[in-house]
Tab-separated table of C-alpha atoms in Angstrom:
chain	number	residue	atom	x	y	z
A	1	MET	CA	192.008	235.957	143.883
A	2	PRO	CA	190.926	232.484	142.877
A	3	GLU	CA	188.050	231.147	145.181
A	4	ARG	CA	189.286	228.961	148.123
A	5	ARG	CA	188.307	225.358	147.665
A	6	THR	CA	189.069	222.449	149.845
A	7	VAL	CA	189.071	218.625	149.510
A	8	ALA	CA	189.503	215.617	151.923
A	9	LEU	CA	190.610	212.674	150.982
A	10	VAL	CA	189.335	209.672	153.190
A	11	THR	CA	191.213	206.378	152.300
A	12	LEU	CA	189.763	202.770	153.247
A	13	GLY	CA	191.290	199.365	152.166
A	14	CYS	CA	195.157	198.709	151.458
A	15	ALA	CA	198.290	200.226	150.856
A	16	ARG	CA	197.771	200.411	147.247
A	17	ASN	CA	194.375	202.563	147.947
A	18	GLU	CA	196.777	205.087	149.980
A	19	VAL	CA	199.348	205.327	146.866
A	20	ASP	CA	196.283	206.116	144.841
A	21	SER	CA	194.939	208.455	147.449
A	22	GLU	CA	198.268	210.477	147.388
A	23	GLU	CA	198.230	210.562	143.635
A	24	LEU	CA	194.630	212.243	143.734
A	25	ALA	CA	195.812	214.426	145.885
A	26	GLY	CA	198.774	215.469	143.749
A	27	ARG	CA	196.296	216.326	140.814
A	28	LEU	CA	194.129	218.266	142.957
A	29	ALA	CA	196.895	220.525	144.733
A	30	ALA	CA	198.491	221.119	141.308
A	31	ASP	CA	195.151	222.655	140.019
A	32	GLY	CA	194.817	224.794	143.116
A	33	TRP	CA	192.597	222.700	145.419
A	34	GLU	CA	193.395	222.980	149.053
A	35	LEU	CA	194.028	219.723	150.907
A	36	VAL	CA	192.593	219.662	154.629
A	37	GLU	CA	192.773	216.440	156.984
A	38	ASP	CA	189.503	216.727	158.383
A	39	ALA	CA	186.249	215.634	156.071
A	40	ALA	CA	184.164	218.597	157.902
A	41	ASP	CA	186.730	220.926	157.113
A	42	ALA	CA	186.453	220.436	153.170
A	43	ASP	CA	183.969	221.631	150.745
A	44	VAL	CA	184.136	218.359	148.908
A	45	ALA	CA	184.710	214.850	150.609
A	46	VAL	CA	186.424	212.201	148.513
A	47	VAL	CA	186.380	208.584	149.937
A	48	ASN	CA	188.404	206.313	148.389
A	49	THR	CA	186.700	203.275	148.825
A	50	CYS	CA	187.508	199.434	149.048
A	51	GLY	CA	185.700	196.824	146.933
A	52	PHE	CA	187.135	193.490	148.074
A	53	VAL	CA	185.399	191.744	150.192
A	54	GLU	CA	182.146	192.057	151.935
A	55	ALA	CA	183.085	193.522	155.237
A	56	ALA	CA	185.464	196.407	153.159
A	57	LYS	CA	182.693	197.034	151.220
A	58	LYS	CA	180.304	197.613	154.075
A	59	ASP	CA	183.158	200.114	155.923
A	60	SER	CA	183.111	201.980	152.614
A	61	VAL	CA	179.406	202.185	152.360
A	62	ASP	CA	179.606	203.413	156.146
A	63	ALA	CA	182.526	206.112	155.291
A	64	LEU	CA	180.238	207.327	152.728
A	65	LEU	CA	177.090	207.797	154.855
A	66	GLU	CA	179.176	209.349	157.420
A	67	ALA	CA	180.797	211.833	155.114
A	68	ASN	CA	177.401	212.559	153.948
A	69	ASP	CA	175.962	213.707	157.479
A	70	LEU	CA	178.727	216.334	157.631
A	71	LYS	CA	176.434	218.289	154.987
A	72	ASP	CA	174.164	218.951	157.811
A	73	HIS	CA	176.863	219.834	160.250
A	74	GLY	CA	180.015	221.358	158.920
A	75	ARG	CA	181.569	223.117	155.645
A	76	THR	CA	181.248	219.448	153.668
A	77	GLN	CA	178.770	220.246	150.548
A	78	ALA	CA	179.606	216.929	148.660
A	79	VAL	CA	180.554	213.587	148.847
A	80	VAL	CA	182.241	211.635	146.113
A	81	ALA	CA	182.921	208.019	146.010
A	82	VAL	CA	185.994	206.735	144.278
A	83	GLY	CA	188.475	203.563	144.493
A	84	CYS	CA	187.701	200.232	143.903
A	85	MET	CA	184.237	199.952	144.899
A	86	ALA	CA	183.074	202.943	142.745
A	87	GLU	CA	185.067	201.300	140.187
A	88	ARG	CA	183.514	198.176	140.436
A	89	TYR	CA	179.492	198.930	140.649
A	90	GLY	CA	179.486	202.315	139.155
A	91	LYS	CA	175.922	203.028	138.136
A	92	GLU	CA	174.688	200.531	140.745
A	93	LEU	CA	176.379	202.028	143.569
A	94	ALA	CA	175.139	205.446	142.456
A	95	GLU	CA	171.631	203.949	142.210
A	96	ALA	CA	171.881	202.195	145.815
A	97	LEU	CA	173.631	205.257	147.514
A	98	PRO	CA	171.839	208.685	146.464
A	99	GLU	CA	173.775	210.020	149.412
A	100	ALA	CA	176.987	210.153	147.074
A	101	ASP	CA	177.097	213.086	144.991
A	102	GLY	CA	179.111	211.558	142.431
A	103	VAL	CA	180.847	208.107	142.113
A	104	LEU	CA	183.869	208.381	139.874
A	105	GLY	CA	185.844	205.467	138.293
A	106	PHE	CA	189.550	205.048	137.336
A	107	ASP	CA	189.223	206.804	133.932
A	108	ASP	CA	187.997	210.016	135.958
A	109	TYR	CA	191.263	210.320	138.068
A	110	SER	CA	193.182	212.323	135.265
A	111	ASP	CA	190.245	215.074	135.379
A	112	ILE	CA	189.326	214.524	138.626
A	113	SER	CA	189.951	218.413	139.975
A	114	ASN	CA	187.166	219.131	136.693
A	115	ARG	CA	184.988	216.648	138.046
A	116	LEU	CA	184.852	217.740	141.614
A	117	GLN	CA	184.469	221.245	140.682
A	118	LEU	CA	181.447	220.641	138.237
A	119	ILE	CA	179.661	218.408	141.331
A	120	LEU	CA	180.567	221.123	143.922
A	121	SER	CA	178.878	223.652	141.600
A	122	GLY	CA	175.696	221.426	141.230
A	123	GLY	CA	176.258	219.820	138.110
A	124	HIS	CA	175.828	216.213	137.397
A	125	VAL	CA	178.775	213.791	136.487
A	126	GLU	CA	177.454	210.302	135.122
A	127	ALA	CA	178.643	207.470	137.058
A	128	HIS	CA	180.578	205.228	134.970
A	129	THR	CA	179.764	202.030	133.544
A	130	PRO	CA	181.931	199.445	135.111
A	131	ARG	CA	183.735	196.851	132.950
A	132	ASP	CA	186.148	194.178	132.743
A	133	ARG	CA	189.613	196.115	132.927
A	134	ARG	CA	191.158	192.968	132.336
A	135	LYS	CA	189.935	193.536	128.392
A	136	LEU	CA	191.673	196.807	128.374
A	137	LEU	CA	195.245	195.820	128.076
A	138	PRO	CA	196.974	193.245	125.722
A	139	ILE	CA	196.773	189.585	126.387
A	140	SER	CA	200.481	189.428	125.891
A	141	PRO	CA	202.350	191.044	128.761
A	142	ALA	CA	205.292	192.675	126.404
A	143	GLU	CA	202.969	194.554	124.990
A	144	ARG	CA	201.195	196.248	127.367
A	145	GLN	CA	203.843	199.056	128.171
A	146	ASP	CA	202.739	200.376	124.639
A	147	ALA	CA	199.186	200.689	125.550
A	148	SER	CA	198.223	204.407	126.249
A	149	GLY	CA	194.644	205.956	127.377
A	150	VAL	CA	194.470	203.151	130.205
A	151	ALA	CA	193.695	204.685	133.590
A	152	LEU	CA	196.652	203.070	135.679
A	153	PRO	CA	196.092	204.778	139.342
A	154	GLY	CA	199.156	205.269	141.228
A	155	HIS	CA	201.329	205.207	138.269
A	156	ALA	CA	200.925	208.706	137.258
A	157	GLN	CA	204.124	210.636	136.957
A	158	GLU	CA	204.523	214.341	135.717
A	159	GLU	CA	206.322	214.717	132.787
A	160	PRO	CA	209.262	216.917	132.305
A	161	ALA	CA	208.539	220.617	131.288
A	162	PRO	CA	209.064	221.400	127.755
A	163	ALA	CA	212.534	222.557	126.685
A	164	PRO	CA	213.011	226.400	126.204
A	165	THR	CA	213.316	227.670	122.722
A	166	ASP	CA	215.796	230.469	123.702
A	167	LEU	CA	218.858	228.768	125.353
A	168	PRO	CA	222.184	230.199	124.536
A	169	GLU	CA	223.948	228.053	121.144
A	170	GLY	CA	225.685	225.269	122.387
A	171	LEU	CA	223.674	224.980	125.740
A	172	ALA	CA	221.653	221.945	126.009
A	173	PRO	CA	218.469	221.979	127.875
A	174	ALA	CA	218.777	220.445	131.649
A	175	SER	CA	217.030	217.187	131.498
A	176	GLY	CA	215.757	214.507	134.349
A	177	PRO	CA	213.573	211.986	135.649
A	178	ARG	CA	209.987	212.492	135.557
A	179	ALA	CA	208.604	213.776	138.887
A	180	PRO	CA	205.733	211.860	140.758
A	181	LEU	CA	202.395	213.137	140.832
A	182	ARG	CA	201.684	212.779	144.250
A	183	ARG	CA	201.244	214.790	147.368
A	184	ARG	CA	201.860	213.306	151.020
A	185	LEU	CA	198.754	212.910	153.203
A	186	ASP	CA	200.864	212.417	156.612
A	187	THR	CA	203.976	212.806	158.089
A	188	SER	CA	204.958	209.288	158.533
A	189	PRO	CA	208.248	207.905	158.255
A	190	VAL	CA	207.046	205.399	156.321
A	191	ALA	CA	205.333	205.482	152.661
A	192	SER	CA	204.090	202.823	149.793
A	193	VAL	CA	205.390	202.754	146.591
A	194	LYS	CA	203.436	201.552	143.973
A	195	LEU	CA	205.580	198.776	141.809
A	196	ALA	CA	202.675	197.584	139.698
A	197	SER	CA	198.857	197.407	138.775
A	198	GLY	CA	196.446	194.530	138.454
A	199	CYS	CA	196.799	190.751	138.044
A	200	ASP	CA	197.112	188.024	135.796
A	201	ARG	CA	196.454	185.466	138.305
A	202	ARG	CA	192.622	183.780	138.043
A	203	CYS	CA	192.381	182.833	141.944
A	204	SER	CA	188.611	181.513	141.785
A	205	PHE	CA	187.680	183.348	145.012
A	206	CYS	CA	189.136	186.860	143.773
A	207	ALA	CA	187.289	189.631	141.447
A	208	ILE	CA	190.273	191.898	141.831
A	209	PRO	CA	191.737	191.436	138.440
A	210	SER	CA	188.283	192.140	136.851
A	211	PHE	CA	188.080	195.910	138.183
A	212	ARG	CA	191.986	196.293	138.622
A	213	GLY	CA	192.883	195.002	135.218
A	214	SER	CA	195.724	192.662	133.933
A	215	PHE	CA	199.207	193.207	135.317
A	216	ILE	CA	201.355	195.968	134.463
A	217	SER	CA	204.669	197.226	136.032
A	218	ARG	CA	205.867	200.564	136.319
A	219	ARG	CA	208.996	201.506	134.953
A	220	PRO	CA	212.178	200.920	137.565
A	221	SER	CA	213.071	204.633	136.584
A	222	ASP	CA	209.977	206.112	138.114
A	223	VAL	CA	209.850	203.710	141.071
A	224	LEU	CA	213.331	205.061	141.719
A	225	GLY	CA	212.292	208.795	141.121
A	226	GLU	CA	209.300	208.502	143.412
A	227	THR	CA	211.748	206.801	146.366
A	228	ARG	CA	213.971	209.620	145.587
A	229	TRP	CA	211.081	212.286	146.203
A	230	LEU	CA	209.988	210.477	149.160
A	231	ALA	CA	213.305	210.387	150.542
A	232	GLU	CA	213.584	214.142	150.560
A	233	GLN	CA	209.830	214.183	152.358
A	234	GLY	CA	211.673	212.727	155.169
A	235	VAL	CA	210.715	209.034	154.201
A	236	LYS	CA	212.840	206.378	155.925
A	237	GLU	CA	211.062	202.987	154.832
A	238	ILE	CA	209.454	202.366	151.566
A	239	MET	CA	207.082	199.540	151.127
A	240	LEU	CA	206.749	198.105	147.877
A	241	VAL	CA	202.947	197.108	146.723
A	242	SER	CA	201.119	195.836	143.993
A	243	GLU	CA	198.779	192.878	143.530
A	244	ASN	CA	201.825	190.542	142.935
A	245	ASN	CA	205.187	191.731	143.338
A	246	THR	CA	206.891	188.472	142.030
A	247	SER	CA	205.514	189.242	138.629
A	248	TYR	CA	207.568	192.550	138.318
A	249	GLY	CA	208.967	193.079	134.984
A	250	LYS	CA	207.556	190.020	133.049
A	251	ASP	CA	205.988	192.673	130.713
A	252	LEU	CA	209.094	194.971	130.758
A	253	GLY	CA	211.039	191.641	129.448
A	254	ASP	CA	212.905	190.648	132.693
A	255	ILE	CA	210.837	188.557	135.054
A	256	ARG	CA	214.168	189.273	137.752
A	257	LEU	CA	213.990	192.755	137.321
A	258	LEU	CA	213.103	193.217	140.949
A	259	GLU	CA	216.414	191.447	142.168
A	260	THR	CA	218.247	194.152	140.188
A	261	LEU	CA	215.594	197.009	141.839
A	262	LEU	CA	216.139	196.572	145.094
A	263	PRO	CA	219.798	197.032	145.878
A	264	GLU	CA	219.131	200.162	143.673
A	265	LEU	CA	216.267	201.414	146.071
A	266	ALA	CA	218.412	200.504	148.960
A	267	GLU	CA	220.919	202.973	148.014
A	268	VAL	CA	218.897	205.958	147.621
A	269	ASP	CA	220.089	208.738	150.050
A	270	GLY	CA	217.884	208.963	153.141
A	271	ILE	CA	216.047	205.511	152.751
A	272	GLU	CA	216.958	203.248	155.462
A	273	ARG	CA	214.590	200.358	154.867
A	274	VAL	CA	212.973	198.555	151.822
A	275	ARG	CA	210.245	196.257	152.297
A	276	VAL	CA	208.439	194.211	149.695
A	277	SER	CA	204.721	193.138	150.315
A	278	TYR	CA	202.720	190.600	148.361
A	279	LEU	CA	204.671	187.681	147.571
A	280	GLN	CA	203.406	184.682	145.671
A	281	PRO	CA	204.809	181.414	147.039
A	282	ALA	CA	204.505	179.749	143.663
A	283	GLU	CA	206.463	182.434	142.102
A	284	MET	CA	209.309	182.812	144.647
A	285	ARG	CA	212.761	182.168	143.161
A	286	PRO	CA	215.936	181.326	144.831
A	287	GLY	CA	217.593	185.039	143.187
A	288	LEU	CA	214.716	186.730	144.710
A	289	ILE	CA	215.169	184.939	148.356
A	290	ASP	CA	218.875	185.925	148.139
A	291	VAL	CA	218.267	189.458	147.465
A	292	LEU	CA	215.482	189.774	150.150
A	293	THR	CA	217.552	187.622	152.578
A	294	ALA	CA	221.414	189.420	152.083
A	295	THR	CA	220.957	193.016	150.664
A	296	PRO	CA	221.742	195.783	153.197
A	297	LYS	CA	218.523	197.768	154.074
A	298	VAL	CA	216.162	195.497	152.257
A	299	VAL	CA	214.795	193.813	155.385
A	300	PRO	CA	213.952	189.948	155.199
A	301	TYR	CA	210.396	190.210	155.266
A	302	PHE	CA	208.160	187.915	153.507
A	303	ASP	CA	204.403	188.576	153.123
A	304	LEU	CA	203.554	185.221	151.288
A	305	SER	CA	199.975	184.575	150.085
A	306	PHE	CA	199.802	180.971	150.891
A	307	GLN	CA	195.526	180.884	151.324
A	308	HIS	CA	195.370	177.043	152.473
A	309	SER	CA	197.894	174.379	152.503
A	310	ALA	CA	195.432	171.171	151.877
A	311	PRO	CA	196.417	170.286	147.573
A	312	ASP	CA	192.778	169.943	146.678
A	313	VAL	CA	191.653	173.029	148.483
A	314	LEU	CA	194.575	175.031	146.696
A	315	ARG	CA	193.578	173.049	143.109
A	316	ALA	CA	189.890	174.564	143.597
A	317	MET	CA	191.150	178.069	144.138
A	318	ARG	CA	193.243	177.743	141.258
A	319	ARG	CA	196.786	177.848	143.037
A	320	PHE	CA	199.575	175.778	143.326
A	321	GLY	CA	201.589	174.191	146.176
A	322	ASP	CA	201.069	171.991	149.412
A	323	THR	CA	202.211	171.881	153.135
A	324	ASP	CA	205.594	170.270	153.020
A	325	ARG	CA	206.556	172.446	149.962
A	326	PHE	CA	205.297	175.511	151.782
A	327	LEU	CA	207.399	174.286	154.747
A	328	GLU	CA	210.620	173.555	152.573
A	329	LEU	CA	210.065	177.435	151.441
A	330	LEU	CA	210.081	178.624	154.919
A	331	ASP	CA	212.856	176.633	155.625
A	332	THR	CA	215.119	177.780	153.144
A	333	ILE	CA	214.090	181.515	153.717
A	334	ARG	CA	214.954	180.899	157.439
A	335	SER	CA	218.295	178.952	156.433
A	336	LYS	CA	219.689	182.348	155.072
A	337	ALA	CA	217.815	184.894	157.565
A	338	PRO	CA	216.968	183.074	160.859
A	339	GLN	CA	215.240	186.433	161.801
A	340	ALA	CA	213.123	186.859	159.101
A	341	GLY	CA	209.818	187.816	159.321
A	342	VAL	CA	206.832	186.111	157.399
A	343	ARG	CA	203.099	186.601	157.357
A	344	SER	CA	200.176	185.350	155.127
A	345	ASN	CA	196.348	185.341	154.981
A	346	PHE	CA	194.011	181.925	154.870
A	347	ILE	CA	190.749	181.405	153.828
A	348	VAL	CA	188.563	178.280	155.789
A	349	GLY	CA	185.478	177.191	154.938
A	350	PHE	CA	186.215	176.927	150.956
A	351	PRO	CA	183.763	174.952	149.099
A	352	GLY	CA	184.549	171.308	149.099
A	353	GLU	CA	186.888	171.537	152.151
A	354	THR	CA	186.813	168.639	154.147
A	355	GLU	CA	187.686	167.884	157.697
A	356	ALA	CA	190.865	166.424	156.603
A	357	ASP	CA	191.724	169.764	154.356
A	358	PHE	CA	190.972	171.811	157.219
A	359	ALA	CA	193.469	169.594	159.769
A	360	GLU	CA	196.040	169.699	157.056
A	361	LEU	CA	196.018	173.748	156.974
A	362	GLU	CA	196.310	173.251	160.766
A	363	ARG	CA	199.091	171.080	160.427
A	364	PHE	CA	200.833	173.794	158.280
A	365	LEU	CA	200.131	176.579	160.314
A	366	THR	CA	201.573	174.851	163.518
A	367	GLY	CA	204.911	174.022	162.076
A	368	ALA	CA	205.260	177.164	159.882
A	369	ARG	CA	205.940	179.873	162.919
A	370	LEU	CA	204.389	182.817	161.249
A	371	ASP	CA	204.924	186.178	163.027
A	372	ALA	CA	201.549	187.333	161.697
A	373	ILE	CA	198.311	185.451	160.582
A	374	GLY	CA	194.975	186.828	158.858
A	375	VAL	CA	192.260	184.449	158.879
A	376	PHE	CA	188.783	184.731	156.740
A	377	GLY	CA	185.673	182.612	156.239
A	378	TYR	CA	184.869	181.733	152.835
A	379	SER	CA	181.686	183.729	151.399
A	380	ASP	CA	180.516	183.954	147.840
A	381	GLU	CA	182.213	187.238	145.900
A	382	GLU	CA	180.041	187.861	142.846
A	383	GLY	CA	181.889	187.753	139.457
A	384	THR	CA	184.139	184.967	140.823
A	385	GLU	CA	184.314	181.330	139.490
A	386	ALA	CA	184.115	180.200	143.074
A	387	VAL	CA	180.377	181.476	143.425
A	388	THR	CA	179.547	178.378	140.686
A	389	TYR	CA	181.187	175.675	142.700
A	390	GLU	CA	178.774	172.978	144.218
A	391	ASN	CA	179.688	171.458	147.770
A	392	LYS	CA	179.513	174.868	149.844
A	393	LEU	CA	179.820	174.760	153.382
A	394	ASP	CA	177.013	175.570	155.741
A	395	GLU	CA	177.677	179.086	157.247
A	396	ASP	CA	177.371	177.607	160.673
A	397	VAL	CA	180.572	175.176	159.696
A	398	ILE	CA	182.296	178.011	158.186
A	399	ALA	CA	182.054	180.192	161.375
A	400	GLU	CA	182.959	177.225	163.541
A	401	ARG	CA	186.012	176.838	161.607
A	402	LEU	CA	187.154	180.423	161.301
A	403	ALA	CA	186.483	180.919	165.155
A	404	HIS	CA	188.657	177.645	165.614
A	405	MET	CA	191.433	178.796	163.241
A	406	GLN	CA	191.586	182.431	164.550
A	407	ARG	CA	192.269	181.101	168.259
A	408	LEU	CA	194.725	178.819	167.050
A	409	ALA	CA	196.340	181.705	164.978
A	410	GLU	CA	196.196	184.360	167.946
A	411	GLU	CA	198.031	181.339	170.081
A	412	LEU	CA	200.821	180.660	167.533
A	413	THR	CA	201.764	184.594	166.684
A	414	ALA	CA	202.004	185.032	170.273
A	415	GLN	CA	204.612	182.009	170.806
A	416	ARG	CA	206.381	183.486	167.873
A	417	ALA	CA	206.690	186.646	169.300
A	418	GLU	CA	207.993	184.913	172.557
A	419	GLU	CA	210.628	183.318	170.578
A	420	ARG	CA	211.969	186.676	169.973
A	421	VAL	CA	212.825	187.464	173.119
A	422	GLY	CA	216.196	187.953	173.648
A	423	GLU	CA	217.109	188.743	170.271
A	424	THR	CA	218.595	192.441	169.163
A	425	VAL	CA	216.700	193.921	166.591
A	426	GLU	CA	216.662	197.163	164.512
A	427	VAL	CA	213.380	199.474	165.073
A	428	LEU	CA	212.149	202.372	163.355
A	429	VAL	CA	210.519	204.508	165.892
A	430	GLU	CA	206.954	205.632	164.352
A	431	ALA	CA	205.473	207.335	167.815
A	432	VAL	CA	206.720	208.946	170.803
A	433	GLY	CA	204.996	210.634	174.072
A	434	GLU	CA	201.503	211.250	173.784
A	435	GLU	CA	200.945	209.786	170.660
A	436	THR	CA	201.352	206.343	172.163
A	437	GLY	CA	198.858	206.976	174.751
A	438	ASP	CA	201.941	207.345	177.101
A	439	GLU	CA	203.695	210.395	178.013
A	440	ASP	CA	206.961	208.654	178.351
A	441	GLY	CA	206.337	205.558	175.663
A	442	ALA	CA	207.521	205.290	172.415
A	443	THR	CA	206.449	202.766	169.894
A	444	GLY	CA	207.936	201.264	166.436
A	445	ARG	CA	208.401	198.528	164.052
A	446	ALA	CA	211.120	195.843	163.781
A	447	ALA	CA	212.359	194.541	160.295
A	448	HIS	CA	209.876	191.615	160.633
A	449	GLN	CA	206.815	193.978	161.034
A	450	ALA	CA	204.750	195.745	158.440
A	451	PRO	CA	202.930	198.681	158.697
A	452	GLU	CA	199.520	198.310	160.293
A	453	THR	CA	198.868	194.408	159.204
A	454	ASP	CA	201.507	192.948	161.780
A	455	GLY	CA	202.787	193.624	165.630
A	456	GLN	CA	204.996	196.670	166.971
A	457	VAL	CA	207.532	197.118	169.300
A	458	ILE	CA	207.071	198.730	172.413
A	459	PHE	CA	209.744	200.503	174.114
A	460	THR	CA	210.226	200.195	177.758
A	461	SER	CA	211.124	203.768	177.744
A	462	GLY	CA	210.979	206.720	175.202
A	463	GLU	CA	213.765	208.854	176.516
A	464	GLY	CA	216.318	210.094	173.790
A	465	LEU	CA	213.716	208.632	171.024
A	466	THR	CA	212.475	210.383	168.040
A	467	VAL	CA	210.267	209.626	165.268
A	468	GLY	CA	211.948	208.424	161.970
A	469	ARG	CA	215.053	206.993	163.784
A	470	ILE	CA	216.203	203.631	163.550
A	471	VAL	CA	217.592	202.292	167.011
A	472	THR	CA	219.271	198.869	168.039
A	473	ALA	CA	217.161	197.384	170.514
A	474	LYS	CA	216.976	194.192	172.641
A	475	VAL	CA	213.496	192.290	172.912
A	476	VAL	CA	212.995	191.642	176.689
A	477	GLY	CA	209.263	190.381	176.518
A	478	SER	CA	206.130	189.958	174.482
A	479	LEU	CA	202.476	191.168	174.602
A	480	GLY	CA	200.440	188.666	172.423
A	481	VAL	CA	202.285	189.655	168.451
A	482	ASP	CA	203.823	192.630	170.059
A	483	LEU	CA	207.379	192.861	171.296
A	484	VAL	CA	208.824	194.846	174.050
A	485	ALA	CA	211.958	196.181	173.655
A	486	GLU	CA	215.061	198.331	175.390
A	487	ALA	CA	216.907	200.710	173.453
A	488	LEU	CA	220.525	200.090	173.261
A	489	ASP	CA	223.180	202.710	172.723
A	490	LEU	CA	221.336	205.838	172.319
A	491	GLU	CA	224.177	208.194	173.320
A	492	GLU	CA	226.552	206.413	170.894
A	493	ALA	CA	223.902	206.381	168.022
A	494	ALA	CA	223.118	209.924	168.363
A	495	GLY	CA	226.850	210.916	168.760
């Protein structure tokens, strides 16, 4: 009988990392590893790190140190770092953090089982040497689909088994789509599906393209196949994720491919909601807006990466647009779907940002009526163009602007939630009873609320509600960004 080997995956960062962790889980389970939820119960704790900003990197290091402490108290024998921070820093991270028994890059994912087994046996796996992953794929997007041997986390699919050679004459072997190489790590009715990896944009503050690589789309058949598989696992809502969903299909010869894929995803049996995240305002097309606002089961949700609205700051960021054009975009969206949800992130204190620029951003936020707003203070991110910029603002000025804008964002999103009182919304129930902290309670999300990043709906009563069910509810109040709602016609729906 083979020796029992247990592994736990600890995931930090964004939804893209969650997909990558489930791919690693699929690979490990296929090779006989037993997946456990608690790192203390695992022989190996694999920490999927985030390397985006300083705070996320600190969280990743803390998680690695916390897992390392388990080696003195629990079953854990080894702690291994994977993910963006491990990919980005490689040997540097290994030297700075000797507590990690291994630092594995994306190229190690295809052989993750053997890597972990070697580490568990006391062997040494050399930490990889970081490289600019943009250089691994052709410059021309049209040539990237033919590139082989480049690790693309979250894209893996199992090839169909070889056709048997002893079939009766005249009988063709069965054929079908490739299966997703993925194992779910929770039982949530919501799951992310990776649409693409990498990014071709060159925003001056962002290092992601250097360690995630150039943009490459997944094939529509793979996305559809994975969505069908998730539906079989009980998933009701899928969220399409990538660094830039508006570019989907450009390397497949059709920049409008998302507009045709979305209706197909919405028709998958068992899927009740399709949500798209990470949209670039400068790349929004009338046809895409139409599909997002008028396709049944595709929610009118717009996660738009504005970052700022003052033209000079946007140009320094190597981005496009201005306050009035952004407001026009929002007006267009709401003219087609008045209840549409919109969220965005913003950077304040960018090098050269004047008081007038800051006031322009405030003008935009005040007029935008966003449902969720993330505000971050600028900090130098190594390897980015903005590090070389002059006219850096003093840290106390950045901190003051950040605090001011965060207060404003809190007020504005609370006002937006209050505007929704009286609306009728469709809510996906995600927690009932003790999971909510109230034996009689229930919580979920309306169409304008994405998992974790936005607010939630708190039901006035959890009676008759079950996780994974979509119910019609009337909004009767608000608590900050959260809505309070009363479920309607439960008996009729149950019948």
